[in-house]
Amino acid sequence: MCRNIKTLFNFEPPATELEIRDAALQFVRKLSGFNVPSQANEAAFDRAVAQVADSARELIQSLRTSAEPRDREVEAAKARARTAARFGTAR
C-alpha cells in the first residue's frame, strides 16, 4: 500500500473530507501511474478520485468497532518514535 495513505477509521476526531480526498487522490495516483494527468486524462482521473473518495467515505461510515477511538496526537508520536528508531533521527 502507498505509505502516504493513512488509516482513517476509528480516530478521534474523525477523518475530515480533506483527509478522505487526499487518500483517494494518492490511491488513484498509484493505480494510474500519473502524479498529474494529461489534459486528455484529467476528467477520468478527477472522476476516479471522486468515486474512490465516495467509496472510502461510505466504508468508513459503515464500519463498526468496540475499540476505543485512537487519538491522532498519540499515534503521530508513536510514528515519530518508530521513525527515530529506524533511521536514527526524529522528524
mmCIF file with all atom_site columns, C-alpha atoms in Angstrom:
data_model
loop_
_atom_site.group_PDB
_atom_site.id
_atom_site.type_symbol
_atom_site.label_atom_id
_atom_site.label_alt_id
_atom_site.label_comp_id
_atom_site.label_asym_id
_atom_site.label_entity_id
_atom_site.label_seq_id
_atom_site.pdbx_PDB_ins_code
_atom_site.Cartn_x
_atom_site.Cartn_y
_atom_site.Cartn_z
_atom_site.occupancy
_atom_site.B_iso_or_equiv
_atom_site.pdbx_formal_charge
_atom_site.auth_seq_id
_atom_site.auth_comp_id
_atom_site.auth_asym_id
_atom_site.auth_atom_id
_atom_site.pdbx_PDB_model_num
ATOM 1  C CA . MET A 1 1  ? 0.000   0.000  0.000   1.00 0.00 ? 1  MET A CA 1
ATOM 2  C CA . CYS A 1 2  ? 1.136   3.523  -0.654  1.00 0.00 ? 2  CYS A CA 1
ATOM 3  C CA . ARG A 1 3  ? 2.829   4.766  2.509   1.00 0.00 ? 3  ARG A CA 1
ATOM 4  C CA . ASN A 1 4  ? 1.147   8.173  2.192   1.00 0.00 ? 4  ASN A CA 1
ATOM 5  C CA . ILE A 1 5  ? -2.311  6.661  2.613   1.00 0.00 ? 5  ILE A CA 1
ATOM 6  C CA . LYS A 1 6  ? -3.103  6.729  6.312   1.00 0.00 ? 6  LYS A CA 1
ATOM 7  C CA . THR A 1 7  ? -5.636  4.733  8.297   1.00 0.00 ? 7  THR A CA 1
ATOM 8  C CA . LEU A 1 8  ? -8.752  6.891  8.629   1.00 0.00 ? 8  LEU A CA 1
ATOM 9  C CA . PHE A 1 9  ? -11.085 4.667  10.638  1.00 0.00 ? 9  PHE A CA 1
ATOM 10 C CA . ASN A 1 10 ? -11.642 4.865  14.407  1.00 0.00 ? 10 ASN A CA 1
ATOM 11 C CA . PHE A 1 11 ? -9.898  8.134  15.199  1.00 0.00 ? 11 PHE A CA 1
ATOM 12 C CA . GLU A 1 12 ? -10.986 10.997 17.371  1.00 0.00 ? 12 GLU A CA 1
ATOM 13 C CA . PRO A 1 13 ? -11.631 13.438 15.831  1.00 0.00 ? 13 PRO A CA 1
ATOM 14 C CA . PRO A 1 14 ? -12.994 11.544 12.815  1.00 0.00 ? 14 PRO A CA 1
ATOM 15 C CA . ALA A 1 15 ? -11.395 11.777 9.395   1.00 0.00 ? 15 ALA A CA 1
ATOM 16 C CA . THR A 1 16 ? -12.110 15.000 7.553   1.00 0.00 ? 16 THR A CA 1
ATOM 17 C CA . GLU A 1 17 ? -13.320 15.312 3.977   1.00 0.00 ? 17 GLU A CA 1
ATOM 18 C CA . LEU A 1 18 ? -9.876  16.609 3.027   1.00 0.00 ? 18 LEU A CA 1
ATOM 19 C CA . GLU A 1 19 ? -8.151  13.541 4.518   1.00 0.00 ? 19 GLU A CA 1
ATOM 20 C CA . ILE A 1 20 ? -10.519 11.215 2.665   1.00 0.00 ? 20 ILE A CA 1
ATOM 21 C CA . ARG A 1 21 ? -9.979  13.077 -0.613  1.00 0.00 ? 21 ARG A CA 1
ATOM 22 C CA . ASP A 1 22 ? -6.187  13.101 -0.135  1.00 0.00 ? 22 ASP A CA 1
ATOM 23 C CA . ALA A 1 23 ? -6.182  9.330  0.440   1.00 0.00 ? 23 ALA A CA 1
ATOM 24 C CA . ALA A 1 24 ? -8.331  8.838  -2.673  1.00 0.00 ? 24 ALA A CA 1
ATOM 25 C CA . LEU A 1 25 ? -6.001  11.048 -4.703  1.00 0.00 ? 25 LEU A CA 1
ATOM 26 C CA . GLN A 1 26 ? -2.944  9.051  -3.577  1.00 0.00 ? 26 GLN A CA 1
ATOM 27 C CA . PHE A 1 27 ? -4.717  5.783  -4.412  1.00 0.00 ? 27 PHE A CA 1
ATOM 28 C CA . VAL A 1 28 ? -5.661  6.953  -7.922  1.00 0.00 ? 28 VAL A CA 1
ATOM 29 C CA . ARG A 1 29 ? -2.148  8.300  -8.498  1.00 0.00 ? 29 ARG A CA 1
ATOM 30 C CA . LYS A 1 30 ? -0.706  4.937  -7.520  1.00 0.00 ? 30 LYS A CA 1
ATOM 31 C CA . LEU A 1 31 ? -3.091  2.982  -9.760  1.00 0.00 ? 31 LEU A CA 1
ATOM 32 C CA . SER A 1 32 ? -2.758  5.258  -12.781 1.00 0.00 ? 32 SER A CA 1
ATOM 33 C CA . GLY A 1 33 ? 0.951   5.977  -12.530 1.00 0.00 ? 33 GLY A CA 1
ATOM 34 C CA . PHE A 1 34 ? 0.210   9.674  -13.024 1.00 0.00 ? 34 PHE A CA 1
ATOM 35 C CA . ASN A 1 35 ? 1.182   12.289 -10.477 1.00 0.00 ? 35 ASN A CA 1
ATOM 36 C CA . VAL A 1 36 ? -0.554  14.881 -12.641 1.00 0.00 ? 36 VAL A CA 1
ATOM 37 C CA . PRO A 1 37 ? -2.673  13.563 -15.525 1.00 0.00 ? 37 PRO A CA 1
ATOM 38 C CA . SER A 1 38 ? -2.540  14.983 -19.044 1.00 0.00 ? 38 SER A CA 1
ATOM 39 C CA . GLN A 1 39 ? -5.443  17.114 -20.277 1.00 0.00 ? 39 GLN A CA 1
ATOM 40 C CA . ALA A 1 40 ? -6.728  14.095 -22.179 1.00 0.00 ? 40 ALA A CA 1
ATOM 41 C CA . ASN A 1 41 ? -6.912  12.053 -18.959 1.00 0.00 ? 41 ASN A CA 1
ATOM 42 C CA . GLU A 1 42 ? -7.807  14.781 -16.469 1.00 0.00 ? 42 GLU A CA 1
ATOM 43 C CA . ALA A 1 43 ? -11.575 14.195 -16.493 1.00 0.00 ? 43 ALA A CA 1
ATOM 44 C CA . ALA A 1 44 ? -11.215 10.435 -15.993 1.00 0.00 ? 44 ALA A CA 1
ATOM 45 C CA . PHE A 1 45 ? -8.624  10.990 -13.256 1.00 0.00 ? 45 PHE A CA 1
ATOM 46 C CA . ASP A 1 46 ? -10.811 13.513 -11.391 1.00 0.00 ? 46 ASP A CA 1
ATOM 47 C CA . ARG A 1 47 ? -13.849 11.264 -11.733 1.00 0.00 ? 47 ARG A CA 1
ATOM 48 C CA . ALA A 1 48 ? -11.888 8.319  -10.311 1.00 0.00 ? 48 ALA A CA 1
ATOM 49 C CA . VAL A 1 49 ? -10.722 10.413 -7.332  1.00 0.00 ? 49 VAL A CA 1
ATOM 50 C CA . ALA A 1 50 ? -14.329 11.437 -6.601  1.00 0.00 ? 50 ALA A CA 1
ATOM 51 C CA . GLN A 1 51 ? -15.584 7.842  -6.877  1.00 0.00 ? 51 GLN A CA 1
ATOM 52 C CA . VAL A 1 52 ? -12.830 6.456  -4.651  1.00 0.00 ? 52 VAL A CA 1
ATOM 53 C CA . ALA A 1 53 ? -13.466 9.218  -2.088  1.00 0.00 ? 53 ALA A CA 1
ATOM 54 C CA . ASP A 1 54 ? -17.196 8.399  -2.101  1.00 0.00 ? 54 ASP A CA 1
ATOM 55 C CA . SER A 1 55 ? -16.462 4.696  -1.599  1.00 0.00 ? 55 SER A CA 1
ATOM 56 C CA . ALA A 1 56 ? -13.951 5.417  1.171   1.00 0.00 ? 56 ALA A CA 1
ATOM 57 C CA . ARG A 1 57 ? -16.404 7.717  2.958   1.00 0.00 ? 57 ARG A CA 1
ATOM 58 C CA . GLU A 1 58 ? -19.149 5.076  2.718   1.00 0.00 ? 58 GLU A CA 1
ATOM 59 C CA . LEU A 1 59 ? -16.788 2.396  4.033   1.00 0.00 ? 59 LEU A CA 1
ATOM 60 C CA . ILE A 1 60 ? -15.573 4.483  6.984   1.00 0.00 ? 60 ILE A CA 1
ATOM 61 C CA . GLN A 1 61 ? -19.135 5.402  7.943   1.00 0.00 ? 61 GLN A CA 1
ATOM 62 C CA . SER A 1 62 ? -20.353 1.811  7.775   1.00 0.00 ? 62 SER A CA 1
ATOM 63 C CA . LEU A 1 63 ? -17.541 0.198  9.785   1.00 0.00 ? 63 LEU A CA 1
ATOM 64 C CA . ARG A 1 64 ? -18.210 -0.637 13.447  1.00 0.00 ? 64 ARG A CA 1
ATOM 65 C CA . THR A 1 65 ? -15.832 -1.429 16.287  1.00 0.00 ? 65 THR A CA 1
ATOM 66 C CA . SER A 1 66 ? -15.963 -1.880 20.038  1.00 0.00 ? 66 SER A CA 1
ATOM 67 C CA . ALA A 1 67 ? -12.435 -0.478 20.414  1.00 0.00 ? 67 ALA A CA 1
ATOM 68 C CA . GLU A 1 68 ? -11.925 2.998  21.807  1.00 0.00 ? 68 GLU A CA 1
ATOM 69 C CA . PRO A 1 69 ? -11.135 5.635  19.180  1.00 0.00 ? 69 PRO A CA 1
ATOM 70 C CA . ARG A 1 70 ? -7.435  6.299  18.765  1.00 0.00 ? 70 ARG A CA 1
ATOM 71 C CA . ASP A 1 71 ? -6.003  9.741  19.429  1.00 0.00 ? 71 ASP A CA 1
ATOM 72 C CA . ARG A 1 72 ? -4.294  11.325 16.416  1.00 0.00 ? 72 ARG A CA 1
ATOM 73 C CA . GLU A 1 73 ? -1.594  13.015 18.503  1.00 0.00 ? 73 GLU A CA 1
ATOM 74 C CA . VAL A 1 74 ? -0.697  9.799  20.332  1.00 0.00 ? 74 VAL A CA 1
ATOM 75 C CA . GLU A 1 75 ? -0.500  7.861  17.052  1.00 0.00 ? 75 GLU A CA 1
ATOM 76 C CA . ALA A 1 76 ? 1.651   10.623 15.484  1.00 0.00 ? 76 ALA A CA 1
ATOM 77 C CA . ALA A 1 77 ? 4.043   10.472 18.462  1.00 0.00 ? 77 ALA A CA 1
ATOM 78 C CA . LYS A 1 78 ? 4.311   6.685  18.076  1.00 0.00 ? 78 LYS A CA 1
ATOM 79 C CA . ALA A 1 79 ? 5.079   7.101  14.373  1.00 0.00 ? 79 ALA A CA 1
ATOM 80 C CA . ARG A 1 80 ? 7.805   9.669  15.141  1.00 0.00 ? 80 ARG A CA 1
ATOM 81 C CA . ALA A 1 81 ? 9.326   7.277  17.685  1.00 0.00 ? 81 ALA A CA 1
ATOM 82 C CA . ARG A 1 82 ? 9.324   4.445  15.116  1.00 0.00 ? 82 ARG A CA 1
ATOM 83 C CA . THR A 1 83 ? 11.000  6.756  12.587  1.00 0.00 ? 83 THR A CA 1
ATOM 84 C CA . ALA A 1 84 ? 13.647  7.776  15.100  1.00 0.00 ? 84 ALA A CA 1
ATOM 85 C CA . ALA A 1 85 ? 14.348  4.138  15.990  1.00 0.00 ? 85 ALA A CA 1
ATOM 86 C CA . ARG A 1 86 ? 14.527  3.100  12.350  1.00 0.00 ? 86 ARG A CA 1
ATOM 87 C CA . PHE A 1 87 ? 16.533  6.000  10.920  1.00 0.00 ? 87 PHE A CA 1
ATOM 88 C CA . GLY A 1 88 ? 18.203  7.434  13.994  1.00 0.00 ? 88 GLY A CA 1
ATOM 89 C CA . THR A 1 89 ? 16.518  10.814 13.673  1.00 0.00 ? 89 THR A CA 1
ATOM 90 C CA . ALA A 1 90 ? 13.165  12.287 14.593  1.00 0.00 ? 90 ALA A CA 1
ATOM 91 C CA . ARG A 1 91 ? 11.088  14.222 12.118  1.00 0.00 ? 91 ARG A CA 1
#
